[in-house]
């Protein structure tokens, strides 16, 4: 989930320029205009401007702009509409299964390495034989992305510029070896050994972070409690809550499609039929969530506290009067300095360097 206010109503964004890595990829696309391209897949870390450009180069091509995150997909759709474009935007855990003539992956030099490896491999799998993958990174001295491309293609073209590097590979054959990037994580809840799953881009991949373990260990959940978790990540906290509240309903919400997928997979694996995993970024959960006794929040620290505010205000909406909102954080002062409409401070404790804060809905 993500927001700049109590509920995320996307304001019309300024028409932003492409991110540097996407601009580099678009540069190479324009140089290939003479090629016959019938289908293009764009995996953008920004607003997906490469998907806007593709139809101007190949008017008859079908173009898909893919996002793993529903908030980013919504931002991209709004930006495209404002700029007068109508790309086909897909928000899903994996790339579309159709075959493409061209795939475009701009990579941020600060991006998640394992996610980019996953997307590079999937992109090659989706290309037809003879199809082209263009990747680019905003790092002039890059060697990492070059090595990834060389592992996937027998020959890789490379263009180095002051702004970054552009790589191009042509698919000659299907991949002989396909790596798996998902992970199973075991953890203990009371006397039970449970398993959850994670994938690249999911918080937290291949582990259960300390804040989640604190939430699992320190917050008491009764057998009939309805529980709302915002930002469920790999689902460990929601699954733990479901194991303790066998007669309640657990709502696990995230804007990352893979997080929702992993939580559903974990619920099925642990035979928990009281978990509802929901893809959502705007906090509008009417019709999907019943009144809850507890809300569990481990908000991300980026976004100048706007995301954390969105989490708390969403929790206040869906927790019953007298219900409690638990927050685990290292930024307690930010919460204490806010006046939360509809909730009052109900206590806090320090655990392993974190603050566990409780608010009660009035």
XYZ file of C-alpha atoms in Angstrom:
362
model
C 0.000 0.000 0.000
C 1.129 3.529 -0.683
C -0.337 6.991 -0.306
C 0.213 10.682 0.143
C -2.952 11.258 2.166
C -5.511 9.406 4.257
C -6.721 7.524 1.196
C -4.830 7.332 -2.046
C -6.676 9.366 -4.657
C -4.115 9.793 -7.376
C -3.740 13.452 -8.294
C -2.852 14.144 -11.917
C 0.942 13.931 -11.986
C 3.204 16.209 -13.909
C 4.337 14.686 -17.184
C 7.658 13.435 -15.917
C 10.611 12.696 -18.172
C 11.645 9.049 -18.414
C 14.077 7.789 -15.811
C 17.645 7.883 -17.170
C 17.806 4.128 -17.714
C 14.452 4.146 -19.517
C 15.593 7.058 -21.677
C 18.645 5.020 -22.681
C 16.464 2.047 -23.621
C 14.169 4.319 -25.626
C 17.195 5.662 -27.480
C 18.056 2.155 -28.631
C 14.428 1.396 -29.531
C 14.335 4.402 -31.857
C 17.467 3.142 -33.601
C 15.689 -0.142 -34.400
C 12.654 1.484 -36.039
C 13.392 -0.260 -39.361
C 12.910 -3.703 -37.781
C 9.575 -5.476 -38.132
C 8.216 -5.547 -34.589
C 4.738 -6.884 -33.918
C 4.777 -7.034 -30.120
C 6.668 -5.234 -27.362
C 6.904 -5.894 -23.619
C 8.072 -3.044 -21.371
C 9.091 -3.589 -17.733
C 9.544 -0.061 -16.433
C 10.835 1.041 -13.014
C 9.157 4.405 -13.666
C 6.051 5.502 -15.553
C 6.525 3.261 -18.578
C 7.320 5.897 -21.186
C 9.013 3.269 -23.366
C 5.540 1.778 -23.833
C 4.319 5.172 -25.041
C 7.142 5.373 -27.569
C 6.742 1.876 -29.039
C 3.502 2.572 -31.003
C 5.079 5.664 -32.568
C 7.874 3.451 -33.909
C 5.766 0.414 -34.819
C 2.133 1.551 -35.208
C 0.751 -1.958 -35.695
C 2.563 -3.495 -32.725
C 0.766 -4.690 -29.607
C 2.455 -3.167 -26.560
C 2.233 -4.355 -22.951
C 3.489 -2.269 -20.034
C 3.985 -4.597 -17.045
C 4.171 -3.739 -13.338
C 4.386 -5.925 -10.247
C 3.016 -3.165 -7.980
C -0.561 -1.888 -8.241
C 0.340 1.619 -7.072
C 3.025 1.975 -9.726
C 0.638 0.579 -12.319
C -1.996 3.146 -11.339
C 0.562 5.954 -11.496
C 1.686 4.785 -14.928
C -1.871 4.589 -16.238
C -2.684 8.091 -14.997
C 0.531 9.526 -16.428
C -0.091 7.850 -19.789
C -3.652 9.157 -19.953
C -2.515 12.674 -19.128
C 0.107 12.465 -21.871
C -2.453 11.191 -24.384
C -1.318 7.555 -24.530
C -3.240 4.343 -23.911
C -0.790 1.489 -23.376
C -2.049 -1.889 -22.247
C -1.010 -1.921 -18.591
C -0.746 -5.286 -16.854
C -0.246 -5.616 -13.098
C 0.654 -9.203 -12.236
C 3.135 -11.344 -10.331
C 4.783 -12.579 -13.532
C 5.226 -11.374 -17.076
C 2.429 -12.191 -19.548
C 2.787 -15.672 -21.008
C 2.422 -14.530 -24.618
C 5.383 -14.350 -26.994
C 6.998 -11.006 -27.837
C 9.272 -9.716 -30.589
C 10.932 -7.230 -28.264
C 11.325 -6.869 -24.498
C 12.608 -3.712 -22.818
C 13.982 -3.656 -19.269
C 15.393 -0.401 -17.887
C 17.341 -1.162 -14.700
C 18.065 1.238 -11.854
C 21.631 1.089 -10.575
C 20.118 1.018 -7.069
C 17.517 -1.590 -8.031
C 16.983 -5.011 -6.486
C 19.480 -7.378 -8.095
C 17.483 -10.573 -7.682
C 14.314 -9.009 -9.068
C 16.211 -7.830 -12.132
C 17.717 -11.300 -12.630
C 14.228 -12.761 -12.409
C 12.829 -10.295 -14.957
C 15.735 -10.753 -17.350
C 15.230 -14.515 -17.324
C 11.450 -14.253 -17.723
C 11.865 -11.735 -20.540
C 14.114 -14.123 -22.465
C 11.581 -16.911 -21.948
C 8.827 -14.707 -23.400
C 10.802 -13.727 -26.510
C 10.304 -15.583 -29.772
C 13.395 -17.074 -31.357
C 15.012 -14.093 -33.048
C 13.408 -11.666 -30.599
C 15.373 -8.835 -29.007
C 15.910 -7.870 -25.367
C 17.037 -4.308 -24.705
C 18.280 -3.552 -21.209
C 19.838 -0.362 -19.919
C 21.208 0.949 -16.643
C 22.050 4.440 -15.430
C 25.648 3.518 -14.535
C 28.428 4.398 -16.966
C 30.840 1.891 -15.423
C 28.333 -0.973 -15.229
C 29.554 -4.547 -15.351
C 26.791 -6.266 -13.370
C 24.010 -5.930 -15.953
C 26.445 -6.767 -18.733
C 27.328 -10.026 -16.971
C 23.637 -10.910 -16.552
C 22.990 -10.341 -20.253
C 26.059 -12.353 -21.264
C 24.790 -15.257 -19.181
C 21.541 -15.252 -21.179
C 22.704 -14.559 -24.743
C 25.567 -15.930 -26.856
C 26.349 -12.406 -28.044
C 25.533 -9.062 -26.417
C 25.865 -5.641 -28.015
C 27.034 -2.944 -25.623
C 26.923 0.832 -25.883
C 28.530 2.810 -23.074
C 27.636 6.484 -22.623
C 28.147 9.060 -19.908
C 24.531 8.518 -18.859
C 24.834 4.742 -18.595
C 25.004 1.515 -20.577
C 22.686 -0.042 -23.148
C 22.725 -3.771 -23.898
C 21.015 -5.760 -26.631
C 20.690 -9.504 -27.055
C 18.959 -11.631 -29.688
C 17.386 -14.919 -28.647
C 18.870 -17.851 -30.559
C 17.458 -20.738 -28.535
C 15.422 -21.529 -25.451
C 17.252 -21.317 -22.138
C 18.852 -24.622 -21.161
C 18.820 -23.794 -17.470
C 16.054 -21.860 -15.717
C 16.750 -20.560 -12.226
C 14.169 -20.408 -9.453
C 14.058 -17.242 -7.400
C 11.327 -18.063 -4.888
C 12.101 -19.136 -1.350
C 10.395 -21.102 1.425
C 10.913 -19.748 4.952
C 10.201 -21.735 8.096
C 9.309 -19.971 11.337
C 7.802 -20.920 14.677
C 4.520 -19.649 16.100
C 3.877 -20.865 19.634
C 4.383 -24.635 19.319
C 3.834 -24.774 15.551
C 6.409 -24.814 12.784
C 5.005 -22.811 9.881
C 6.175 -22.036 6.357
C 5.790 -18.925 4.279
C 7.122 -18.075 0.844
C 8.806 -15.127 -0.798
C 9.889 -13.897 -4.208
C 12.063 -11.025 -5.409
C 10.458 -7.608 -4.745
C 8.488 -8.990 -1.767
C 9.307 -7.695 1.714
C 11.225 -9.378 3.032
C 12.640 -11.812 0.497
C 14.224 -15.013 1.860
C 13.782 -13.993 5.504
C 11.390 -12.836 8.185
C 12.611 -9.454 9.344
C 13.031 -8.584 13.007
C 10.040 -6.228 13.044
C 7.746 -9.007 11.806
C 9.095 -11.406 14.422
C 8.422 -8.807 17.117
C 4.851 -8.374 15.909
C 4.315 -12.140 15.904
C 5.810 -12.606 19.363
C 4.521 -9.557 21.240
C 0.950 -8.921 20.051
C -1.717 -11.078 21.645
C -4.403 -12.398 19.300
C -7.514 -14.194 20.539
C -9.311 -17.097 18.916
C -12.171 -15.024 17.462
C -10.286 -11.861 16.485
C -10.670 -10.382 13.036
C -7.260 -8.990 12.078
C -6.186 -6.538 9.379
C -2.547 -6.465 8.289
C -1.505 -3.638 5.986
C 1.653 -4.275 3.998
C 1.644 -8.044 4.505
C 4.839 -8.731 2.531
C 5.650 -12.429 2.573
C 2.655 -13.095 4.811
C 4.390 -14.365 7.943
C 2.536 -12.035 10.334
C -0.843 -12.737 8.743
C -0.258 -16.494 8.817
C 0.757 -16.337 12.474
C -2.397 -14.371 13.262
C -4.513 -16.901 11.367
C -3.036 -19.787 13.340
C -4.074 -18.094 16.603
C -7.491 -16.830 15.530
C -9.013 -19.944 14.049
C -12.545 -18.539 14.286
C -11.672 -15.042 13.106
C -10.850 -13.651 9.696
C -7.398 -12.388 8.720
C -7.124 -9.761 5.987
C -3.630 -9.420 4.505
C -3.244 -6.389 2.228
C -0.368 -5.377 -0.040
C 0.150 -3.438 -3.279
C 2.708 -5.981 -4.521
C 1.086 -8.756 -6.545
C 3.813 -11.183 -5.532
C 3.239 -10.465 -1.840
C -0.432 -11.315 -2.258
C 0.495 -14.455 -4.203
C 2.993 -15.555 -1.535
C 0.507 -14.965 1.289
C -2.140 -17.038 -0.478
C 0.398 -19.762 -1.113
C 1.420 -19.735 2.548
C -2.186 -19.944 3.716
C -2.815 -22.947 1.481
C 0.428 -24.660 2.500
C -0.334 -24.224 6.218
C -3.989 -25.215 5.719
C -5.324 -21.887 6.952
C -8.705 -21.193 5.381
C -9.324 -17.960 7.314
C -6.858 -15.765 5.387
C -7.986 -13.320 2.708
C -5.091 -11.780 0.770
C -6.028 -8.531 -0.992
C -4.195 -6.541 -3.665
C -4.743 -2.868 -2.824
C -2.835 0.415 -2.748
C -5.439 3.077 -2.034
C -6.899 1.857 1.265
C -10.406 1.538 -0.178
C -11.395 -1.831 1.247
C -15.162 -1.488 1.587
C -16.846 -4.744 0.671
C -13.622 -6.703 1.120
C -12.919 -6.297 4.832
C -15.227 -6.766 7.808
C -14.848 -4.706 10.969
C -11.603 -5.809 12.624
C -10.530 -6.144 16.238
C -6.861 -5.517 15.507
C -4.701 -3.938 12.847
C -1.021 -4.841 12.484
C 1.274 -2.368 10.724
C 4.953 -2.445 9.811
C 5.046 0.544 7.424
C 8.027 1.194 5.156
C 10.284 4.079 6.125
C 10.476 5.789 2.738
C 7.953 8.352 1.463
C 8.481 11.085 4.073
C 6.047 9.356 6.467
C 3.153 9.691 4.004
C 2.894 5.921 3.581
C 2.888 5.353 7.346
C 0.137 7.974 7.751
C -1.868 6.231 5.057
C -1.474 2.887 6.840
C -2.670 4.283 10.182
C -5.622 6.195 8.742
C -6.702 3.152 6.743
C -6.478 1.008 9.880
C -8.623 3.508 11.802
C -11.330 3.157 9.147
C -11.545 -0.615 9.367
C -10.939 -1.327 13.059
C -14.031 -1.420 15.285
C -14.558 1.092 18.093
C -12.317 0.023 20.955
C -10.138 -2.031 18.626
C -6.374 -1.672 18.640
C -3.826 -0.653 16.040
C -0.315 -2.007 16.552
C 2.686 -0.436 14.829
C 6.282 -1.649 14.893
C 8.746 1.059 13.935
C 12.085 2.757 14.505
C 10.466 6.167 13.982
C 8.264 6.433 17.064
C 8.569 10.221 17.298
C 6.890 10.609 13.919
C 3.825 8.832 15.276
C 3.788 10.642 18.617
C 3.895 14.025 16.857
C 0.770 13.227 14.829
C -2.809 13.746 15.921
C -4.736 10.731 14.716
C -8.386 11.479 14.137
C -10.395 8.673 15.682
C -7.626 6.976 17.681
C -5.767 7.632 20.925
C -2.366 6.495 22.155
C -2.659 3.338 24.246
C 0.939 2.491 25.090
C 4.362 1.650 23.717
C 7.283 -0.591 24.520
C 10.814 -1.005 23.214
C 11.770 -4.411 21.824
C 15.103 -5.232 20.166
C 15.706 -1.655 19.096
C 12.170 -1.175 17.761
C 9.189 0.647 19.229
C 5.949 -1.299 19.423
C 3.193 1.312 19.604
C -0.489 0.748 20.270
C -3.396 3.063 19.449
C -7.013 2.425 20.413
C -9.866 3.458 18.170
C -12.316 5.732 19.950
